[in-house]
């Protein structure tokens, strides 16, 4: 794995994407001075004898309870253990790696009051392939992602479960196998570790990257569909899109023009009598451009959040203060997750409409269900039904999470974001989207095969070959699920988009 330097406060979306896709995060040593200064401020506040929330008091509704100095380490440990109350399936390992990297970046800003050795312990877990087992359910997105981050923190102190080189076991055993010792938490450290938006942010970033993969390949599959249906390139004229002015629309129209440039299929029907194409072909720049702008906006918010300090209270070394606020409230992440969910729905929706067009001979002019011998063969009939089913499932999942709230902690935490499950659903939505885009690519290339040996553009022919290397043309019916899975993998892994070359995107 290539090393990705985690520079607190200065990470870009591309950096987080690289970590998500397997890069090894390494905390930048330049953060140490700020971290040490904040830790010293915490020590000074403790020594002053003043009551400071999170340092020497209880938490939440128990904030008025003062804790004795000789019980401060116990306070932090018990906080972690009591909050490790998550349920449900464990988060995927690459999400957990991203959470750990995000937590290092946040703590490394030097406003959380943890010791540098605690950040080094997180780094050591990553280096030793010790990954906390983090349940996917139990966070309402304020006060931070308490339950999932408590499970992360529990593994750090040798409690709960972790994986070591992929094998699940008690966290203490995993640490031992990697030659690591459990951390003994100092004042405020438990609170700093489990308070924050790193789980919801990691999930939303993963959703963004996966949906972006679907977006890029849908530009290719959409161009394939234009070729299969012998559609017009005129609606992609740059003058049309310049008059509206949306940057995503302009970029998508340009991408479609470039993808189709030099196509013999396109040239073969230049003088046809068709006046207009259906919206799913003609309005690709308007729909996919709006999707691109929405994903770009969500990416901007998530890049900012990934660089943020979101625990509480926050330590200010210049004045020697620890001030209680609400940066843990994940409303920005919840909104971004809802935007990504809407984008995933619309990409899938317009792709499914093109599959419906291609499989209907009355509209496409192609053989029924894209099979050379309809009747004895059903061709793409049920592949389209699968796409329709997945699109509808995504619509159901896309109900905004951010509009919901439920009070917790004896009404102290009376408004919450629901960011975590709003972001968690994106993983399944993206998987559904990849299947739909894959089915469109299969359908459209099958349709192109009926055009008497005519070729498309150089770029689309490269992508066509990439698909055909994994999914042969359909003559007679065969077991189709394996083909759809191969196409899904080409979408998720980006192979079709890479073959087509230079497509607009976000990260």
Tab-separated table of C-alpha atoms in Angstrom:
chain	number	residue	atom	x	y	z
A	1	UNK	CA	0.000	0.000	0.000
A	2	UNK	CA	1.252	3.490	-0.826
A	3	UNK	CA	1.614	5.818	2.149
A	4	UNK	CA	-0.767	8.776	2.386
A	5	UNK	CA	0.437	11.519	4.719
A	6	UNK	CA	-2.376	12.712	6.977
A	7	UNK	CA	-1.813	16.451	7.361
A	8	UNK	CA	-4.411	17.716	9.868
A	9	UNK	CA	-6.545	20.504	8.456
A	10	UNK	CA	-5.127	20.247	4.935
A	11	UNK	CA	-6.485	16.988	3.497
A	12	UNK	CA	-8.190	16.922	0.099
A	13	UNK	CA	-10.952	14.646	-1.123
A	14	UNK	CA	-8.422	12.848	-3.300
A	15	UNK	CA	-6.375	12.018	-0.194
A	16	UNK	CA	-9.364	10.441	1.551
A	17	UNK	CA	-10.269	8.584	-1.643
A	18	UNK	CA	-6.748	7.176	-1.792
A	19	UNK	CA	-7.002	5.963	1.813
A	20	UNK	CA	-10.430	4.453	1.153
A	21	UNK	CA	-9.039	2.600	-1.856
A	22	UNK	CA	-6.168	1.079	0.077
A	23	UNK	CA	-3.576	3.756	0.777
A	24	UNK	CA	-1.825	3.573	4.146
A	25	UNK	CA	-2.502	6.683	6.264
A	26	UNK	CA	0.506	8.119	8.126
A	27	UNK	CA	0.033	10.993	10.558
A	28	UNK	CA	2.286	13.913	9.727
A	29	UNK	CA	4.901	14.595	12.414
A	30	UNK	CA	4.370	18.332	11.978
A	31	UNK	CA	1.198	18.083	14.061
A	32	UNK	CA	3.044	17.062	17.244
A	33	UNK	CA	3.784	20.538	18.584
A	34	UNK	CA	0.137	21.654	18.517
A	35	UNK	CA	-1.007	18.363	20.052
A	36	UNK	CA	1.564	18.605	22.850
A	37	UNK	CA	0.542	22.192	23.601
A	38	UNK	CA	-3.135	21.249	23.913
A	39	UNK	CA	-2.308	18.288	26.170
A	40	UNK	CA	-0.303	20.621	28.404
A	41	UNK	CA	-3.268	22.990	28.573
A	42	UNK	CA	-5.448	20.109	29.792
A	43	UNK	CA	-2.883	19.283	32.486
A	44	UNK	CA	-2.809	22.925	33.530
A	45	UNK	CA	-6.594	23.105	33.785
A	46	UNK	CA	-6.686	19.967	35.921
A	47	UNK	CA	-3.982	21.384	38.182
A	48	UNK	CA	-5.900	24.643	38.611
A	49	UNK	CA	-8.670	22.832	40.447
A	50	UNK	CA	-11.409	24.382	38.309
A	51	UNK	CA	-14.371	22.289	37.189
A	52	UNK	CA	-14.132	21.856	33.422
A	53	UNK	CA	-16.646	19.782	31.450
A	54	UNK	CA	-15.191	16.565	30.144
A	55	UNK	CA	-11.971	16.914	32.093
A	56	UNK	CA	-13.132	16.481	35.676
A	57	UNK	CA	-16.935	16.296	35.451
A	58	UNK	CA	-19.505	13.755	34.390
A	59	UNK	CA	-20.964	13.798	30.887
A	60	UNK	CA	-24.203	14.861	29.258
A	61	UNK	CA	-26.942	15.175	31.880
A	62	UNK	CA	-24.312	14.338	34.548
A	63	UNK	CA	-22.124	17.329	33.685
A	64	UNK	CA	-22.736	18.914	37.110
A	65	UNK	CA	-21.063	15.995	38.902
A	66	UNK	CA	-17.453	16.768	39.910
A	67	UNK	CA	-14.926	13.915	39.637
A	68	UNK	CA	-11.914	13.622	41.935
A	69	UNK	CA	-8.433	13.843	40.390
A	70	UNK	CA	-7.535	10.270	41.344
A	71	UNK	CA	-10.591	8.977	39.411
A	72	UNK	CA	-10.019	10.830	36.144
A	73	UNK	CA	-8.457	7.875	34.307
A	74	UNK	CA	-11.275	5.626	35.521
A	75	UNK	CA	-13.797	8.225	34.337
A	76	UNK	CA	-12.443	8.124	30.790
A	77	UNK	CA	-12.266	4.326	30.678
A	78	UNK	CA	-15.801	3.892	31.976
A	79	UNK	CA	-17.056	6.490	29.503
A	80	UNK	CA	-15.702	4.395	26.647
A	81	UNK	CA	-17.057	1.118	27.991
A	82	UNK	CA	-20.542	2.482	28.772
A	83	UNK	CA	-20.879	4.092	25.360
A	84	UNK	CA	-19.813	0.969	23.437
A	85	UNK	CA	-23.467	0.010	22.983
A	86	UNK	CA	-23.704	-0.379	19.218
A	87	UNK	CA	-25.550	-3.174	17.442
A	88	UNK	CA	-25.834	-4.581	13.933
A	89	UNK	CA	-23.386	-5.814	11.341
A	90	UNK	CA	-19.778	-4.696	11.635
A	91	UNK	CA	-18.608	-1.914	9.364
A	92	UNK	CA	-16.349	-2.994	6.481
A	93	UNK	CA	-12.629	-2.868	7.215
A	94	UNK	CA	-11.893	-0.109	4.734
A	95	UNK	CA	-14.519	2.072	6.408
A	96	UNK	CA	-12.853	1.384	9.772
A	97	UNK	CA	-9.460	2.369	8.347
A	98	UNK	CA	-10.988	5.593	7.097
A	99	UNK	CA	-12.541	6.283	10.515
A	100	UNK	CA	-9.172	5.832	12.225
A	101	UNK	CA	-7.459	8.115	9.733
A	102	UNK	CA	-10.158	10.763	10.137
A	103	UNK	CA	-9.846	10.577	13.921
A	104	UNK	CA	-6.074	11.060	13.698
A	105	UNK	CA	-6.605	14.076	11.452
A	106	UNK	CA	-9.083	15.642	13.867
A	107	UNK	CA	-7.031	15.003	17.001
A	108	UNK	CA	-3.934	16.194	15.169
A	109	UNK	CA	-5.320	19.718	14.859
A	110	UNK	CA	-4.269	20.285	18.476
A	111	UNK	CA	-7.643	21.361	19.851
A	112	UNK	CA	-8.719	18.125	21.548
A	113	UNK	CA	-6.232	17.893	24.398
A	114	UNK	CA	-5.051	14.322	23.805
A	115	UNK	CA	-1.433	13.243	24.116
A	116	UNK	CA	0.697	12.604	21.042
A	117	UNK	CA	1.224	9.050	22.278
A	118	UNK	CA	-2.512	8.405	21.956
A	119	UNK	CA	-2.450	9.453	18.296
A	120	UNK	CA	0.615	7.264	17.839
A	121	UNK	CA	-1.359	4.352	19.314
A	122	UNK	CA	-4.034	4.801	16.631
A	123	UNK	CA	-1.284	4.891	14.009
A	124	UNK	CA	0.217	1.711	15.462
A	125	UNK	CA	-3.125	-0.074	15.164
A	126	UNK	CA	-3.326	0.885	11.500
A	127	UNK	CA	0.268	-0.169	10.882
A	128	UNK	CA	-0.256	-3.459	12.730
A	129	UNK	CA	-3.516	-4.238	10.896
A	130	UNK	CA	-5.477	-4.161	14.161
A	131	UNK	CA	-8.906	-2.821	13.267
A	132	UNK	CA	-11.687	-2.297	15.817
A	133	UNK	CA	-14.932	-4.148	15.200
A	134	UNK	CA	-17.432	-1.288	14.947
A	135	UNK	CA	-21.171	-2.087	14.817
A	136	UNK	CA	-23.013	-0.137	12.135
A	137	UNK	CA	-26.024	0.899	14.227
A	138	UNK	CA	-26.451	2.979	17.356
A	139	UNK	CA	-25.573	6.559	16.438
A	140	UNK	CA	-28.075	9.382	15.989
A	141	UNK	CA	-25.375	11.754	14.743
A	142	UNK	CA	-25.111	13.897	17.907
A	143	UNK	CA	-23.400	14.129	20.354
A	144	UNK	CA	-21.120	12.874	17.648
A	145	UNK	CA	-20.995	9.218	16.631
A	146	UNK	CA	-20.789	8.123	20.257
A	147	UNK	CA	-21.522	4.397	20.068
A	148	UNK	CA	-19.441	3.519	16.969
A	149	UNK	CA	-16.506	5.666	18.094
A	150	UNK	CA	-16.721	4.124	21.567
A	151	UNK	CA	-16.220	0.709	19.942
A	152	UNK	CA	-13.211	2.159	18.119
A	153	UNK	CA	-11.889	3.541	21.394
A	154	UNK	CA	-12.606	0.323	23.304
A	155	UNK	CA	-10.265	-1.622	21.048
A	156	UNK	CA	-7.565	0.964	21.717
A	157	UNK	CA	-7.756	0.241	25.477
A	158	UNK	CA	-7.965	-3.519	24.962
A	159	UNK	CA	-11.733	-3.958	25.365
A	160	UNK	CA	-14.322	-5.199	22.896
A	161	UNK	CA	-13.343	-6.860	19.642
A	162	UNK	CA	-10.933	-6.203	16.811
A	163	UNK	CA	-9.582	-7.945	13.768
A	164	UNK	CA	-5.914	-8.726	13.289
A	165	UNK	CA	-4.975	-9.431	9.687
A	166	UNK	CA	-8.675	-10.035	9.025
A	167	UNK	CA	-9.250	-12.486	11.880
A	168	UNK	CA	-11.842	-11.412	14.462
A	169	UNK	CA	-10.913	-11.831	18.135
A	170	UNK	CA	-10.932	-10.023	21.512
A	171	UNK	CA	-9.252	-6.636	21.108
A	172	UNK	CA	-6.670	-7.411	23.805
A	173	UNK	CA	-5.587	-10.494	21.847
A	174	UNK	CA	-5.402	-8.560	18.588
A	175	UNK	CA	-3.197	-5.909	20.193
A	176	UNK	CA	-0.953	-8.597	21.655
A	177	UNK	CA	-0.549	-10.382	18.326
A	178	UNK	CA	0.566	-7.088	16.792
A	179	UNK	CA	2.973	-6.457	19.660
A	180	UNK	CA	0.960	-3.513	20.999
A	181	UNK	CA	-0.099	-2.545	24.518
A	182	UNK	CA	-3.550	-1.230	25.480
A	183	UNK	CA	-3.651	2.534	26.009
A	184	UNK	CA	-4.219	3.937	29.485
A	185	UNK	CA	-6.363	7.000	28.808
A	186	UNK	CA	-5.496	10.381	30.243
A	187	UNK	CA	-7.864	13.233	31.181
A	188	UNK	CA	-10.353	14.072	28.396
A	189	UNK	CA	-8.941	11.440	26.040
A	190	UNK	CA	-11.881	9.058	26.163
A	191	UNK	CA	-14.263	11.908	25.430
A	192	UNK	CA	-12.074	13.239	22.606
A	193	UNK	CA	-11.907	9.781	21.023
A	194	UNK	CA	-15.602	8.912	21.063
A	195	UNK	CA	-16.960	12.410	20.479
A	196	UNK	CA	-16.916	13.522	16.837
A	197	UNK	CA	-18.372	12.877	13.402
A	198	UNK	CA	-15.704	10.544	12.023
A	199	UNK	CA	-17.996	7.518	11.541
A	200	UNK	CA	-20.716	9.388	9.673
A	201	UNK	CA	-18.097	11.306	7.690
A	202	UNK	CA	-16.255	8.109	6.720
A	203	UNK	CA	-19.508	6.498	5.588
A	204	UNK	CA	-20.561	9.588	3.638
A	205	UNK	CA	-17.142	9.838	1.975
A	206	UNK	CA	-17.325	6.169	1.005
A	207	UNK	CA	-20.812	6.737	-0.387
A	208	UNK	CA	-19.579	9.737	-2.359
A	209	UNK	CA	-16.680	7.804	-3.870
A	210	UNK	CA	-18.852	4.801	-4.765
A	211	UNK	CA	-21.638	6.911	-6.271
A	212	UNK	CA	-19.053	8.888	-8.226
A	213	UNK	CA	-17.858	5.594	-9.740
A	214	UNK	CA	-21.431	4.968	-10.854
A	215	UNK	CA	-21.719	8.504	-12.192
A	216	UNK	CA	-18.598	8.261	-14.351
A	217	UNK	CA	-19.536	4.903	-15.826
A	218	UNK	CA	-23.112	6.086	-16.433
A	219	UNK	CA	-21.675	8.717	-18.776
A	220	UNK	CA	-20.140	5.863	-20.763
A	221	UNK	CA	-23.236	3.648	-20.636
A	222	UNK	CA	-25.374	6.650	-21.598
A	223	UNK	CA	-23.177	7.240	-24.639
A	224	UNK	CA	-23.442	3.530	-25.447
A	225	UNK	CA	-27.231	3.892	-25.353
A	226	UNK	CA	-27.145	6.845	-27.732
A	227	UNK	CA	-25.262	4.605	-30.147
A	228	UNK	CA	-27.522	1.599	-29.652
A	229	UNK	CA	-30.677	3.693	-30.207
A	230	UNK	CA	-29.051	5.684	-33.025
A	231	UNK	CA	-29.743	8.847	-31.104
A	232	UNK	CA	-28.726	12.362	-31.990
A	233	UNK	CA	-25.678	14.241	-30.765
A	234	UNK	CA	-27.340	17.598	-31.497
A	235	UNK	CA	-28.769	17.994	-27.946
A	236	UNK	CA	-25.184	18.001	-26.655
A	237	UNK	CA	-24.259	21.125	-28.669
A	238	UNK	CA	-22.198	23.339	-26.357
A	239	UNK	CA	-24.199	26.455	-27.263
A	240	UNK	CA	-27.343	24.998	-25.682
A	241	UNK	CA	-25.606	24.380	-22.388
A	242	UNK	CA	-23.711	27.641	-22.318
A	243	UNK	CA	-27.047	29.464	-22.386
A	244	UNK	CA	-28.095	27.733	-19.166
A	245	UNK	CA	-24.717	28.062	-17.480
A	246	UNK	CA	-24.664	25.203	-14.979
A	247	UNK	CA	-21.053	23.940	-14.810
A	248	UNK	CA	-21.988	20.265	-14.403
A	249	UNK	CA	-24.337	20.397	-17.382
A	250	UNK	CA	-21.668	22.022	-19.534
A	251	UNK	CA	-19.085	19.415	-18.458
A	252	UNK	CA	-21.390	16.441	-19.096
A	253	UNK	CA	-22.416	17.703	-22.534
A	254	UNK	CA	-18.747	18.109	-23.424
A	255	UNK	CA	-17.982	14.612	-22.143
A	256	UNK	CA	-20.759	13.095	-24.259
A	257	UNK	CA	-19.615	14.967	-27.357
A	258	UNK	CA	-16.079	13.751	-26.839
A	259	UNK	CA	-17.149	10.167	-26.157
A	260	UNK	CA	-19.147	10.059	-29.402
A	261	UNK	CA	-16.655	11.931	-31.552
A	262	UNK	CA	-15.614	9.948	-34.622
A	263	UNK	CA	-18.366	7.321	-34.344
A	264	UNK	CA	-19.237	5.470	-37.565
A	265	UNK	CA	-22.577	4.519	-36.004
A	266	UNK	CA	-23.373	8.185	-35.493
A	267	UNK	CA	-22.357	9.044	-39.049
A	268	UNK	CA	-24.513	6.219	-40.468
A	269	UNK	CA	-27.762	7.922	-39.532
A	270	UNK	CA	-26.786	11.572	-39.890
A	271	UNK	CA	-29.564	12.137	-42.448
A	272	UNK	CA	-32.310	10.145	-40.722
A	273	UNK	CA	-35.807	11.603	-40.334
A	274	UNK	CA	-35.968	11.311	-36.540
A	275	UNK	CA	-36.734	14.725	-35.005
A	276	UNK	CA	-36.208	14.234	-31.260
A	277	UNK	CA	-34.993	11.530	-28.903
A	278	UNK	CA	-36.715	10.623	-25.633
A	279	UNK	CA	-35.597	12.593	-22.580
A	280	UNK	CA	-33.452	9.763	-21.187
A	281	UNK	CA	-31.137	10.252	-24.178
A	282	UNK	CA	-31.623	13.921	-24.957
A	283	UNK	CA	-31.540	15.328	-21.418
A	284	UNK	CA	-28.454	13.507	-20.160
A	285	UNK	CA	-26.478	16.755	-19.713
A	286	UNK	CA	-29.297	18.356	-17.745
A	287	UNK	CA	-29.819	15.367	-15.434
A	288	UNK	CA	-26.272	14.112	-15.056
A	289	UNK	CA	-24.940	17.661	-14.914
A	290	UNK	CA	-27.247	18.449	-11.998
A	291	UNK	CA	-26.059	15.227	-10.347
A	292	UNK	CA	-22.449	16.275	-10.844
A	293	UNK	CA	-23.066	19.681	-9.267
A	294	UNK	CA	-24.857	18.063	-6.324
A	295	UNK	CA	-22.047	15.578	-5.737
A	296	UNK	CA	-19.532	18.392	-6.012
A	297	UNK	CA	-21.399	20.360	-3.345
A	298	UNK	CA	-21.575	17.324	-1.063
A	299	UNK	CA	-17.879	16.702	-1.631
A	300	UNK	CA	-17.027	20.262	-0.626
A	301	UNK	CA	-18.925	19.870	2.636
A	302	UNK	CA	-17.368	16.481	3.404
A	303	UNK	CA	-13.854	17.668	2.627
A	304	UNK	CA	-14.386	20.499	5.094
A	305	UNK	CA	-15.854	18.161	7.709
A	306	UNK	CA	-13.032	15.651	7.308
A	307	UNK	CA	-10.570	18.402	8.217
A	308	UNK	CA	-12.625	19.663	11.151
A	309	UNK	CA	-12.300	19.271	14.914
A	310	UNK	CA	-15.639	17.882	16.058
A	311	UNK	CA	-15.213	16.709	19.645
A	312	UNK	CA	-16.155	18.658	22.776
A	313	UNK	CA	-15.026	20.619	24.687
A	314	UNK	CA	-12.343	22.211	22.531
A	315	UNK	CA	-8.996	23.309	23.903
A	316	UNK	CA	-7.563	26.740	23.072
A	317	UNK	CA	-3.912	26.926	23.998
A	318	UNK	CA	-3.530	30.653	23.430
A	319	UNK	CA	-5.933	31.477	26.287
A	320	UNK	CA	-5.653	28.271	28.290
A	321	UNK	CA	-9.359	27.528	27.933
A	322	UNK	CA	-11.526	24.485	27.274
A	323	UNK	CA	-14.806	25.712	25.819
A	324	UNK	CA	-17.908	23.563	25.434
A	325	UNK	CA	-19.737	23.901	22.112
A	326	UNK	CA	-21.503	21.695	19.598
A	327	UNK	CA	-19.163	20.831	16.712
A	328	UNK	CA	-20.140	17.186	17.217
A	329	UNK	CA	-23.568	17.836	15.668
A	330	UNK	CA	-23.370	16.156	12.263
A	331	UNK	CA	-26.041	18.164	10.447
A	332	UNK	CA	-23.682	19.103	7.574
A	333	UNK	CA	-22.873	15.421	7.068
A	334	UNK	CA	-26.557	14.471	7.193
A	335	UNK	CA	-27.410	16.999	4.500
A	336	UNK	CA	-24.488	15.846	2.348
A	337	UNK	CA	-25.548	12.204	2.731
A	338	UNK	CA	-29.094	13.079	1.654
A	339	UNK	CA	-27.724	14.869	-1.404
A	340	UNK	CA	-25.603	11.863	-2.355
A	341	UNK	CA	-28.628	9.588	-1.932
A	342	UNK	CA	-30.693	11.766	-4.260
A	343	UNK	CA	-27.877	11.776	-6.798
A	344	UNK	CA	-27.639	7.970	-6.698
A	345	UNK	CA	-31.383	7.744	-7.325
A	346	UNK	CA	-31.326	10.004	-10.339
A	347	UNK	CA	-28.343	8.342	-11.992
A	348	UNK	CA	-30.032	4.959	-11.654
A	349	UNK	CA	-33.397	6.296	-12.731
A	350	UNK	CA	-32.239	7.705	-16.059
A	351	UNK	CA	-30.114	4.588	-16.729
A	352	UNK	CA	-33.114	2.321	-16.142
A	353	UNK	CA	-35.211	4.397	-18.547
A	354	UNK	CA	-32.625	3.839	-21.250
A	355	UNK	CA	-32.659	0.085	-20.634
A	356	UNK	CA	-36.451	0.187	-20.971
A	357	UNK	CA	-36.101	2.099	-24.249
A	358	UNK	CA	-33.552	-0.304	-25.708
A	359	UNK	CA	-35.523	-3.441	-24.855
A	360	UNK	CA	-38.747	-2.084	-26.406
A	361	UNK	CA	-38.676	-2.655	-30.181
A	362	UNK	CA	-41.446	-0.116	-30.764
A	363	UNK	CA	-39.185	2.656	-29.485
A	364	UNK	CA	-35.648	1.434	-30.188
A	365	UNK	CA	-36.111	-0.305	-33.523
A	366	UNK	CA	-33.957	-3.124	-32.135
A	367	UNK	CA	-35.018	-6.766	-31.721
A	368	UNK	CA	-37.361	-7.359	-28.788
A	369	UNK	CA	-35.430	-7.557	-25.507
A	370	UNK	CA	-32.183	-7.343	-27.472
A	371	UNK	CA	-32.102	-11.012	-28.433
A	372	UNK	CA	-31.568	-12.211	-32.030
A	373	UNK	CA	-34.274	-14.834	-31.580
A	374	UNK	CA	-37.091	-13.450	-29.400
A	375	UNK	CA	-39.745	-15.898	-28.289
A	376	UNK	CA	-37.634	-18.906	-27.573
A	377	UNK	CA	-35.244	-16.447	-25.902
A	378	UNK	CA	-36.199	-13.767	-23.373
A	379	UNK	CA	-32.965	-11.810	-23.712
A	380	UNK	CA	-32.726	-8.784	-21.443
A	381	UNK	CA	-36.358	-8.924	-20.290
A	382	UNK	CA	-35.638	-9.738	-16.651
A	383	UNK	CA	-32.347	-7.867	-16.534
A	384	UNK	CA	-34.497	-4.784	-17.066
A	385	UNK	CA	-36.851	-5.892	-14.295
A	386	UNK	CA	-33.849	-6.219	-11.979
A	387	UNK	CA	-32.745	-2.689	-12.858
A	388	UNK	CA	-36.264	-1.403	-12.198
A	389	UNK	CA	-36.384	-3.191	-8.850
A	390	UNK	CA	-33.050	-1.716	-7.743
A	391	UNK	CA	-34.039	1.787	-8.825
A	392	UNK	CA	-37.231	1.564	-6.783
A	393	UNK	CA	-35.322	0.207	-3.786
A	394	UNK	CA	-32.993	3.187	-3.966
A	395	UNK	CA	-35.954	5.562	-4.102
A	396	UNK	CA	-37.233	4.052	-0.860
A	397	UNK	CA	-33.823	4.389	0.778
A	398	UNK	CA	-33.469	8.014	-0.334
A	399	UNK	CA	-36.033	9.448	2.077
A	400	UNK	CA	-34.115	12.296	3.764
A	401	UNK	CA	-32.514	11.229	7.028
A	402	UNK	CA	-31.758	14.820	8.002
A	403	UNK	CA	-35.419	15.751	8.494
A	404	UNK	CA	-35.710	13.293	11.384
A	405	UNK	CA	-34.695	13.892	14.980
A	406	UNK	CA	-35.346	12.211	18.330
A	407	UNK	CA	-34.301	13.530	21.769
A	408	UNK	CA	-31.815	11.508	23.834
A	409	UNK	CA	-29.845	11.684	27.087
A	410	UNK	CA	-32.752	12.802	29.297
A	411	UNK	CA	-33.547	15.579	26.797
A	412	UNK	CA	-30.100	17.160	27.138
A	413	UNK	CA	-29.339	16.112	23.552
A	414	UNK	CA	-32.726	17.154	22.241
A	415	UNK	CA	-31.993	17.636	18.536
A	416	UNK	CA	-29.873	15.203	16.535
A	417	UNK	CA	-28.794	14.846	12.888
A	418	UNK	CA	-29.341	11.163	11.995
A	419	UNK	CA	-26.223	11.499	9.840
A	420	UNK	CA	-24.789	8.070	10.541
A	421	UNK	CA	-27.577	5.892	9.240
A	422	UNK	CA	-28.192	8.477	6.521
A	423	UNK	CA	-24.627	7.853	5.380
A	424	UNK	CA	-24.595	4.094	6.027
A	425	UNK	CA	-27.442	3.466	3.536
A	426	UNK	CA	-25.273	4.972	0.778
A	427	UNK	CA	-23.134	1.841	0.575
A	428	UNK	CA	-26.093	-0.330	-0.413
A	429	UNK	CA	-27.522	2.363	-2.647
A	430	UNK	CA	-24.202	2.599	-4.481
A	431	UNK	CA	-24.069	-1.179	-4.924
A	432	UNK	CA	-27.576	-1.088	-6.391
A	433	UNK	CA	-26.542	1.769	-8.674
A	434	UNK	CA	-23.494	-0.126	-9.920
A	435	UNK	CA	-25.749	-3.029	-10.908
A	436	UNK	CA	-28.145	-0.733	-12.781
A	437	UNK	CA	-25.352	1.014	-14.666
A	438	UNK	CA	-23.802	-2.357	-15.453
A	439	UNK	CA	-27.105	-3.620	-16.851
A	440	UNK	CA	-27.390	-0.528	-19.035
A	441	UNK	CA	-23.852	-1.008	-20.340
A	442	UNK	CA	-24.623	-4.657	-21.168
A	443	UNK	CA	-27.903	-3.737	-22.845
A	444	UNK	CA	-26.494	-0.866	-24.864
A	445	UNK	CA	-23.462	-2.780	-26.125
A	446	UNK	CA	-25.784	-5.632	-27.078
A	447	UNK	CA	-27.851	-3.086	-29.013
A	448	UNK	CA	-24.744	-1.732	-30.735
A	449	UNK	CA	-23.946	-5.269	-31.888
A	450	UNK	CA	-27.026	-5.141	-34.148
A	451	UNK	CA	-25.647	-2.248	-36.208
A	452	UNK	CA	-24.114	-4.320	-39.001
A	453	UNK	CA	-20.562	-4.250	-37.735
A	454	UNK	CA	-20.372	-0.465	-37.519
A	455	UNK	CA	-17.954	0.856	-34.925
A	456	UNK	CA	-18.321	3.627	-32.407
A	457	UNK	CA	-15.658	6.145	-31.409
A	458	UNK	CA	-12.170	5.056	-30.376
A	459	UNK	CA	-12.951	5.765	-26.713
A	460	UNK	CA	-16.251	3.908	-26.679
A	461	UNK	CA	-14.754	0.975	-28.547
A	462	UNK	CA	-12.106	0.649	-25.838
A	463	UNK	CA	-14.826	0.567	-23.200
A	464	UNK	CA	-16.889	-1.818	-25.328
A	465	UNK	CA	-13.968	-4.231	-25.524
A	466	UNK	CA	-13.430	-3.991	-21.765
A	467	UNK	CA	-17.024	-5.083	-21.233
A	468	UNK	CA	-16.927	-7.776	-23.893
A	469	UNK	CA	-13.766	-9.267	-22.350
A	470	UNK	CA	-15.889	-10.090	-19.283
A	471	UNK	CA	-19.418	-10.324	-20.705
A	472	UNK	CA	-19.781	-12.005	-24.107
A	473	UNK	CA	-22.561	-11.039	-26.521
A	474	UNK	CA	-25.886	-12.736	-25.787
A	475	UNK	CA	-27.067	-14.990	-28.573
A	476	UNK	CA	-29.205	-17.619	-26.848
A	477	UNK	CA	-30.309	-17.244	-23.235
A	478	UNK	CA	-27.829	-18.309	-20.559
A	479	UNK	CA	-27.440	-17.996	-16.796
A	480	UNK	CA	-27.395	-14.209	-16.571
A	481	UNK	CA	-26.658	-13.365	-12.934
A	482	UNK	CA	-22.934	-13.988	-13.338
A	483	UNK	CA	-22.791	-11.603	-16.324
A	484	UNK	CA	-24.559	-8.876	-14.367
A	485	UNK	CA	-22.119	-9.325	-11.494
A	486	UNK	CA	-19.175	-9.017	-13.878
A	487	UNK	CA	-20.646	-5.795	-15.266
A	488	UNK	CA	-21.229	-4.497	-11.723
A	489	UNK	CA	-17.583	-5.116	-10.897
A	490	UNK	CA	-16.473	-3.181	-13.971
A	491	UNK	CA	-18.572	-0.239	-12.789
A	492	UNK	CA	-17.527	-0.384	-9.126
A	493	UNK	CA	-13.856	-0.832	-9.947
A	494	UNK	CA	-13.911	1.922	-12.550
A	495	UNK	CA	-12.607	-0.247	-15.382
A	496	UNK	CA	-15.180	0.905	-17.947
A	497	UNK	CA	-14.659	4.552	-17.072
A	498	UNK	CA	-10.876	4.158	-17.217
A	499	UNK	CA	-11.115	2.448	-20.617
A	500	UNK	CA	-13.168	5.362	-21.956
A	501	UNK	CA	-10.641	7.845	-20.526
A	502	UNK	CA	-10.793	11.362	-19.080
A	503	UNK	CA	-14.283	11.767	-17.641
A	504	UNK	CA	-15.488	14.549	-15.341
A	505	UNK	CA	-15.868	13.681	-11.672
A	506	UNK	CA	-15.504	14.907	-8.108
A	507	UNK	CA	-12.571	13.299	-6.236
